[in-house]
Tab-separated table of N, CA, C and O in Angstrom:
chain	number	residue	atom	x	y	z
V	94	MET	N	36.719	-11.076	-14.333
V	94	MET	CA	35.296	-11.068	-14.568
V	94	MET	C	34.670	-12.442	-14.358
V	94	MET	O	33.467	-12.556	-14.305
V	95	ARG	N	35.493	-13.469	-14.266
V	95	ARG	CA	34.974	-14.813	-14.049
V	95	ARG	C	34.120	-14.874	-12.784
V	95	ARG	O	33.113	-15.575	-12.742
V	96	GLY	N	34.497	-14.117	-11.765
V	96	GLY	CA	33.752	-14.099	-10.511
V	96	GLY	C	32.317	-13.631	-10.696
V	96	GLY	O	31.397	-14.162	-10.075
V	97	GLU	N	32.097	-12.638	-11.547
V	97	GLU	CA	30.748	-12.137	-11.807
V	97	GLU	C	29.901	-13.195	-12.487
V	97	GLU	O	28.736	-13.382	-12.138
V	98	LEU	N	30.461	-13.883	-13.451
V	98	LEU	CA	29.730	-14.933	-14.163
V	98	LEU	C	29.373	-16.068	-13.210
V	98	LEU	O	28.237	-16.567	-13.223
V	99	ILE	N	30.302	-16.457	-12.368
V	99	ILE	CA	30.046	-17.514	-11.388
V	99	ILE	C	28.954	-17.082	-10.417
V	99	ILE	O	28.057	-17.864	-10.088
V	100	ARG	N	28.982	-15.839	-9.978
V	100	ARG	CA	27.968	-15.315	-9.063
V	100	ARG	C	26.579	-15.393	-9.693
V	100	ARG	O	25.618	-15.845	-9.062
V	101	ILE	N	26.476	-14.978	-10.934
V	101	ILE	CA	25.181	-14.973	-11.628
V	101	ILE	C	24.669	-16.398	-11.817
V	101	ILE	O	23.509	-16.698	-11.515
V	102	LEU	N	25.515	-17.287	-12.307
V	102	LEU	CA	25.095	-18.678	-12.516
V	102	LEU	C	24.717	-19.351	-11.202
V	102	LEU	O	23.729	-20.103	-11.146
V	103	SER	N	25.454	-19.062	-10.146
V	103	SER	CA	25.134	-19.620	-8.834
V	103	SER	C	23.785	-19.121	-8.336
V	103	SER	O	23.002	-19.889	-7.767
V	104	THR	N	23.508	-17.849	-8.563
V	104	THR	CA	22.233	-17.278	-8.130
V	104	THR	C	21.075	-17.871	-8.920
V	104	THR	O	20.019	-18.173	-8.353
V	105	VAL	N	21.251	-18.054	-10.226
V	105	VAL	CA	20.207	-18.692	-11.044
V	105	VAL	C	19.914	-20.084	-10.500
V	105	VAL	O	18.748	-20.459	-10.302
V	106	GLU	N	20.947	-20.852	-10.223
V	106	GLU	CA	20.763	-22.206	-9.712
V	106	GLU	C	20.137	-22.202	-8.321
V	106	GLU	O	19.275	-23.036	-8.017
V	107	GLU	N	20.537	-21.256	-7.481
V	107	GLU	CA	19.965	-21.134	-6.138
V	107	GLU	C	18.471	-20.839	-6.207
V	107	GLU	O	17.664	-21.478	-5.526
V	108	LYS	N	18.079	-19.884	-7.036
V	108	LYS	CA	16.668	-19.522	-7.172
V	108	LYS	C	15.866	-20.676	-7.774
V	108	LYS	O	14.736	-20.937	-7.354
V	109	ALA	N	16.448	-21.385	-8.741
V	109	ALA	CA	15.775	-22.542	-9.331
V	109	ALA	C	15.563	-23.624	-8.277
V	109	ALA	O	14.481	-24.231	-8.205
V	110	ASN	N	16.557	-23.860	-7.451
V	110	ASN	CA	16.433	-24.863	-6.389
V	110	ASN	C	15.380	-24.465	-5.362
V	110	ASN	O	14.641	-25.311	-4.861
V	111	GLU	N	15.308	-23.171	-5.026
V	111	GLU	CA	14.270	-22.696	-4.106
V	111	GLU	C	12.886	-22.976	-4.679
V	111	GLU	O	11.981	-23.414	-3.955
V	112	LEU	N	12.714	-22.716	-5.968
V	112	LEU	CA	11.428	-22.987	-6.604
V	112	LEU	C	11.113	-24.489	-6.590
V	112	LEU	O	9.972	-24.888	-6.335
V	113	LYS	N	12.113	-25.310	-6.854
V	113	LYS	CA	11.905	-26.760	-6.841
V	113	LYS	C	11.476	-27.234	-5.456
V	113	LYS	O	10.598	-28.090	-5.329
V	114	LEU	N	12.084	-26.677	-4.404
V	114	LEU	CA	11.712	-27.040	-3.042
V	114	LEU	C	10.277	-26.640	-2.729
V	114	LEU	O	9.622	-27.268	-1.888
V	115	ASP	N	9.779	-25.606	-3.407
V	115	ASP	CA	8.397	-25.156	-3.224
V	115	ASP	C	7.422	-25.916	-4.115
V	115	ASP	O	6.233	-25.607	-4.150
V	116	GLY	N	7.929	-26.887	-4.889
V	116	GLY	CA	7.074	-27.719	-5.720
V	116	GLY	C	6.905	-27.242	-7.156
V	116	GLY	O	6.069	-27.768	-7.886
V	117	TYR	N	7.691	-26.264	-7.571
V	117	TYR	CA	7.611	-25.748	-8.938
V	117	TYR	C	8.665	-26.405	-9.817
V	117	TYR	O	9.592	-27.045	-9.324
V	118	GLU	N	8.520	-26.206	-11.121
V	118	GLU	CA	9.476	-26.717	-12.105
V	118	GLU	C	9.994	-25.552	-12.933
V	118	GLU	O	9.462	-25.265	-14.009
V	119	PRO	N	11.040	-24.848	-12.455
V	119	PRO	CA	11.551	-23.687	-13.195
V	119	PRO	C	12.069	-24.083	-14.566
V	119	PRO	O	12.724	-25.111	-14.714
V	120	ASP	N	11.723	-23.254	-15.574
V	120	ASP	CA	12.147	-23.578	-16.938
V	120	ASP	C	12.595	-22.365	-17.741
V	120	ASP	O	13.081	-22.508	-18.847
V	121	VAL	N	12.472	-21.154	-17.172
V	121	VAL	CA	12.811	-19.941	-17.915
V	121	VAL	C	13.496	-18.943	-16.982
V	121	VAL	O	13.144	-18.843	-15.807
V	122	VAL	N	14.461	-18.200	-17.534
V	122	VAL	CA	15.050	-17.053	-16.844
V	122	VAL	C	14.678	-15.817	-17.659
V	122	VAL	O	15.048	-15.713	-18.834
V	123	LEU	N	13.916	-14.925	-17.053
V	123	LEU	CA	13.586	-13.652	-17.691
V	123	LEU	C	14.676	-12.658	-17.329
V	123	LEU	O	15.025	-12.529	-16.161
V	124	LEU	N	15.223	-11.978	-18.337
V	124	LEU	CA	16.296	-11.015	-18.103
V	124	LEU	C	15.907	-9.657	-18.655
V	124	LEU	O	15.375	-9.562	-19.762
V	125	GLY	N	16.200	-8.610	-17.877
V	125	GLY	CA	16.072	-7.264	-18.401
V	125	GLY	C	17.170	-7.021	-19.425
V	125	GLY	O	18.168	-7.752	-19.471
V	126	ARG	N	17.010	-6.013	-20.248
V	126	ARG	CA	17.984	-5.732	-21.318
V	126	ARG	C	19.382	-5.498	-20.739
V	126	ARG	O	20.360	-6.049	-21.233
V	127	GLU	N	19.499	-4.694	-19.676
V	127	GLU	CA	20.815	-4.418	-19.096
V	127	GLU	C	21.441	-5.687	-18.521
V	127	GLU	O	22.635	-5.940	-18.681
V	128	ALA	N	20.629	-6.493	-17.853
V	128	ALA	CA	21.130	-7.749	-17.285
V	128	ALA	C	21.604	-8.683	-18.395
V	128	ALA	O	22.667	-9.293	-18.297
V	129	TYR	N	20.815	-8.794	-19.462
V	129	TYR	CA	21.173	-9.664	-20.579
V	129	TYR	C	22.501	-9.234	-21.201
V	129	TYR	O	23.381	-10.061	-21.436
V	130	GLU	N	22.641	-7.935	-21.469
V	130	GLU	CA	23.873	-7.438	-22.097
V	130	GLU	C	25.082	-7.680	-21.195
V	130	GLU	O	26.154	-8.050	-21.680
V	131	PHE	N	24.915	-7.507	-19.894
V	131	PHE	CA	26.008	-7.742	-18.954
V	131	PHE	C	26.411	-9.216	-18.963
V	131	PHE	O	27.599	-9.551	-19.064
V	132	ILE	N	25.431	-10.110	-18.884
V	132	ILE	CA	25.717	-11.548	-18.884
V	132	ILE	C	26.350	-11.963	-20.204
V	132	ILE	O	27.321	-12.721	-20.229
V	133	ARG	N	25.807	-11.475	-21.292
V	133	ARG	CA	26.352	-11.796	-22.618
V	133	ARG	C	27.813	-11.358	-22.717
V	133	ARG	O	28.666	-12.099	-23.212
V	134	GLU	N	28.104	-10.173	-22.226
V	134	GLU	CA	29.484	-9.656	-22.245
V	134	GLU	C	30.404	-10.546	-21.413
V	134	GLU	O	31.524	-10.868	-21.830
V	135	GLN	N	29.937	-10.978	-20.249
V	135	GLN	CA	30.736	-11.836	-19.376
V	135	GLN	C	31.029	-13.185	-20.040
V	135	GLN	O	32.152	-13.676	-20.003
V	136	ILE	N	30.008	-13.771	-20.644
V	136	ILE	CA	30.167	-15.077	-21.295
V	136	ILE	C	31.106	-14.974	-22.486
V	136	ILE	O	32.001	-15.803	-22.657
V	137	ASN	N	30.924	-13.955	-23.313
V	137	ASN	CA	31.776	-13.802	-24.487
V	137	ASN	C	33.218	-13.486	-24.108
V	137	ASN	O	34.152	-13.915	-24.786
V	138	GLU	N	33.409	-12.762	-23.017
V	138	GLU	CA	34.766	-12.487	-22.543
V	138	GLU	C	35.421	-13.775	-22.041
V	138	GLU	O	36.601	-14.015	-22.279
V	139	GLU	N	34.654	-14.595	-21.352
V	139	GLU	CA	35.183	-15.838	-20.785
V	139	GLU	C	35.490	-16.877	-21.859
V	139	GLU	O	36.515	-17.550	-21.812
V	140	PHE	N	34.591	-17.014	-22.844
V	140	PHE	CA	34.732	-18.080	-23.830
V	140	PHE	C	35.108	-17.600	-25.218
V	140	PHE	O	35.274	-18.400	-26.130
V	141	GLY	N	35.216	-16.296	-25.397
V	141	GLY	CA	35.544	-15.753	-26.708
V	141	GLY	C	34.329	-15.723	-27.612
V	141	GLY	O	33.295	-16.302	-27.326
V	142	GLY	N	34.441	-15.014	-28.703
V	142	GLY	CA	33.342	-14.940	-29.657
V	142	GLY	C	32.398	-13.797	-29.371
V	142	GLY	O	32.633	-12.950	-28.505
V	143	ASP	N	31.312	-13.798	-30.105
V	143	ASP	CA	30.292	-12.768	-29.968
V	143	ASP	C	28.935	-13.427	-30.139
V	143	ASP	O	28.201	-13.143	-31.072
V	144	GLU	N	28.632	-14.346	-29.248
V	144	GLU	CA	27.429	-15.167	-29.346
V	144	GLU	C	26.287	-14.595	-28.510
V	144	GLU	O	26.505	-13.870	-27.547
V	145	GLU	N	25.077	-14.963	-28.893
V	145	GLU	CA	23.890	-14.643	-28.103
V	145	GLU	C	23.759	-15.672	-26.989
V	145	GLU	O	24.297	-16.772	-27.069
V	146	VAL	N	23.021	-15.330	-25.942
V	146	VAL	CA	22.801	-16.237	-24.821
V	146	VAL	C	21.368	-16.759	-24.915
V	146	VAL	O	20.416	-15.986	-24.880
V	147	PHE	N	21.234	-18.068	-25.032
V	147	PHE	CA	19.920	-18.692	-25.143
V	147	PHE	C	19.557	-19.516	-23.915
V	147	PHE	O	18.401	-19.893	-23.745
V	148	GLU	N	20.560	-19.796	-23.055
V	148	GLU	CA	20.344	-20.676	-21.924
V	148	GLU	C	21.304	-20.333	-20.792
V	148	GLU	O	22.463	-20.005	-21.028
V	149	LEU	N	20.813	-20.403	-19.570
V	149	LEU	CA	21.642	-20.238	-18.373
V	149	LEU	C	21.312	-21.369	-17.413
V	149	LEU	O	20.142	-21.558	-17.059
V	150	SER	N	22.292	-22.119	-17.023
V	150	SER	CA	22.111	-23.231	-16.085
V	150	SER	C	20.973	-24.152	-16.505
V	150	SER	O	20.186	-24.606	-15.675
V	151	GLY	N	20.846	-24.400	-17.789
V	151	GLY	CA	19.837	-25.312	-18.297
V	151	GLY	C	18.439	-24.719	-18.448
V	151	GLY	O	17.505	-25.420	-18.802
V	152	LEU	N	18.285	-23.423	-18.181
V	152	LEU	CA	16.989	-22.754	-18.301
V	152	LEU	C	17.004	-21.827	-19.515
V	152	LEU	O	17.988	-21.134	-19.755
V	153	ARG	N	15.914	-21.823	-20.270
V	153	ARG	CA	15.818	-20.936	-21.438
V	153	ARG	C	15.846	-19.478	-20.992
V	153	ARG	O	15.326	-19.125	-19.943
V	154	VAL	N	16.445	-18.627	-21.815
V	154	VAL	CA	16.537	-17.191	-21.541
V	154	VAL	C	15.540	-16.446	-22.413
V	154	VAL	O	15.442	-16.701	-23.613
V	155	ARG	N	14.809	-15.521	-21.795
V	155	ARG	CA	13.884	-14.642	-22.509
V	155	ARG	C	14.104	-13.221	-22.004
V	155	ARG	O	14.378	-13.010	-20.824
V	156	LEU	N	13.985	-12.264	-22.903
V	156	LEU	CA	14.149	-10.855	-22.540
V	156	LEU	C	12.812	-10.249	-22.131
V	156	LEU	O	11.786	-10.505	-22.757
V	157	LEU	N	12.865	-9.429	-21.097
V	157	LEU	CA	11.715	-8.658	-20.650
V	157	LEU	C	12.250	-7.281	-20.275
V	157	LEU	O	12.788	-7.083	-19.187
V	158	GLU	N	12.144	-6.352	-21.210
V	158	GLU	CA	12.747	-5.025	-21.091
V	158	GLU	C	12.503	-4.371	-19.732
V	158	GLU	O	13.377	-3.715	-19.176
V	159	GLU	N	11.314	-4.545	-19.188
V	159	GLU	CA	10.928	-3.860	-17.949
V	159	GLU	C	11.766	-4.255	-16.734
V	159	GLU	O	11.782	-3.536	-15.737
V	160	LEU	N	12.471	-5.356	-16.812
V	160	LEU	CA	13.270	-5.806	-15.674
V	160	LEU	C	14.579	-5.046	-15.513
V	160	LEU	O	15.188	-5.094	-14.441
V	161	GLY	N	15.038	-4.371	-16.544
V	161	GLY	CA	16.274	-3.585	-16.437
V	161	GLY	C	17.463	-4.450	-16.082
V	161	GLY	O	17.880	-5.309	-16.837
V	162	GLY	N	18.033	-4.239	-14.887
V	162	GLY	CA	19.203	-4.982	-14.443
V	162	GLY	C	18.880	-6.195	-13.598
V	162	GLY	O	19.754	-6.763	-12.960
V	163	ASP	N	17.622	-6.605	-13.585
V	163	ASP	CA	17.184	-7.742	-12.779
V	163	ASP	C	16.917	-8.963	-13.644
V	163	ASP	O	16.837	-8.872	-14.867
V	164	ALA	N	16.745	-10.097	-12.962
V	164	ALA	CA	16.380	-11.348	-13.620
V	164	ALA	C	15.354	-12.054	-12.748
V	164	ALA	O	15.297	-11.841	-11.534
V	165	VAL	N	14.555	-12.910	-13.365
V	165	VAL	CA	13.553	-13.688	-12.643
V	165	VAL	C	13.606	-15.117	-13.151
V	165	VAL	O	13.508	-15.357	-14.353
V	166	VAL	N	13.764	-16.053	-12.233
V	166	VAL	CA	13.690	-17.476	-12.561
V	166	VAL	C	12.234	-17.873	-12.354
V	166	VAL	O	11.665	-17.616	-11.292
V	167	VAL	N	11.618	-18.480	-13.382
V	167	VAL	CA	10.190	-18.767	-13.296
V	167	VAL	C	9.847	-20.183	-13.749
V	167	VAL	O	10.562	-20.788	-14.531
V	168	ASP	N	8.715	-20.639	-13.243
V	168	ASP	CA	8.048	-21.830	-13.753
V	168	ASP	C	6.949	-21.279	-14.647
V	168	ASP	O	5.932	-20.782	-14.163
V	169	SER	N	7.147	-21.334	-15.942
V	169	SER	CA	6.225	-20.686	-16.877
V	169	SER	C	4.823	-21.301	-16.835
V	169	SER	O	3.855	-20.643	-17.190
V	170	LYS	N	4.711	-22.530	-16.390
V	170	LYS	CA	3.392	-23.164	-16.318
V	170	LYS	C	2.602	-22.689	-15.109
V	170	LYS	O	1.381	-22.809	-15.086
V	171	ALA	N	3.268	-22.157	-14.095
V	171	ALA	CA	2.600	-21.744	-12.864
V	171	ALA	C	2.330	-20.241	-12.798
V	171	ALA	O	1.554	-19.801	-11.958
V	172	LEU	N	2.959	-19.456	-13.673
V	172	LEU	CA	2.758	-18.009	-13.630
V	172	LEU	C	1.297	-17.656	-13.875
V	172	LEU	O	0.663	-18.196	-14.775
V	173	GLY	N	0.792	-16.763	-13.071
V	173	GLY	CA	-0.574	-16.296	-13.236
V	173	GLY	C	-1.617	-17.164	-12.573
V	173	GLY	O	-2.794	-16.816	-12.559
V	174	LEU	N	-1.225	-18.291	-12.023
V	174	LEU	CA	-2.182	-19.174	-11.374
V	174	LEU	C	-2.337	-18.875	-9.891
V	174	LEU	O	-3.184	-19.453	-9.228
V	175	GLY	N	-1.520	-17.987	-9.383
V	175	GLY	CA	-1.556	-17.643	-7.968
V	175	GLY	C	-0.174	-17.186	-7.539
V	175	GLY	O	0.740	-17.091	-8.349
V	176	PRO	N	-0.033	-16.900	-6.249
V	176	PRO	CA	1.282	-16.462	-5.774
V	176	PRO	C	2.315	-17.578	-5.889
V	176	PRO	O	1.995	-18.746	-5.774
V	177	GLY	N	3.541	-17.192	-6.140
V	177	GLY	CA	4.628	-18.167	-6.254
V	177	GLY	C	4.971	-18.460	-7.690
V	177	GLY	O	4.390	-17.923	-8.624
V	178	GLY	N	5.949	-19.318	-7.860
V	178	GLY	CA	6.363	-19.736	-9.198
V	178	GLY	C	7.430	-18.859	-9.816
V	178	GLY	O	7.802	-19.056	-10.961
V	179	ALA	N	7.951	-17.873	-9.057
V	179	ALA	CA	8.974	-16.974	-9.592
V	179	ALA	C	9.870	-16.474	-8.467
V	179	ALA	O	9.400	-16.241	-7.353
V	180	LYS	N	11.150	-16.296	-8.775
V	180	LYS	CA	12.130	-15.752	-7.828
V	180	LYS	C	12.954	-14.707	-8.575
V	180	LYS	O	13.594	-15.009	-9.567
V	181	ARG	N	12.925	-13.471	-8.070
V	181	ARG	CA	13.629	-12.366	-8.709
V	181	ARG	C	14.945	-12.096	-7.999
V	181	ARG	O	15.056	-12.262	-6.780
V	182	PHE	N	15.948	-11.644	-8.767
V	182	PHE	CA	17.227	-11.232	-8.180
V	182	PHE	C	17.867	-10.152	-9.035
V	182	PHE	O	17.526	-9.963	-10.185
V	183	ARG	N	18.800	-9.431	-8.427
V	183	ARG	CA	19.480	-8.329	-9.085
V	183	ARG	C	20.771	-8.835	-9.721
V	183	ARG	O	21.578	-9.476	-9.059
V	184	VAL	N	20.935	-8.561	-11.012
V	184	VAL	CA	22.157	-8.910	-11.738
V	184	VAL	C	23.143	-7.761	-11.629
V	184	VAL	O	24.315	-7.947	-11.339
V	185	LEU	N	22.683	-6.550	-11.886
V	185	LEU	CA	23.518	-5.344	-11.813
V	185	LEU	C	23.121	-4.493	-10.634
V	185	LEU	O	21.999	-4.239	-10.389
């Protein structure tokens, strides 16, 4: 399962870097409930314990039920000001 965790963390970092190249400052990862539970399971399996996930690759984690198995890396200061400031990807 380590491969899945590495894939997810790599994708978060890739999307954050894309936003940075576009001039944004990503600071939050929005996760759907299914995506969050999957990531939490992967992390707890890798490191042991039964902990909650508050951060991924240095970005705060927030739940957004409507995303389901997806995640979105966002610059929370730029959301709603126009197009851009967010990159979505599929976790499951």
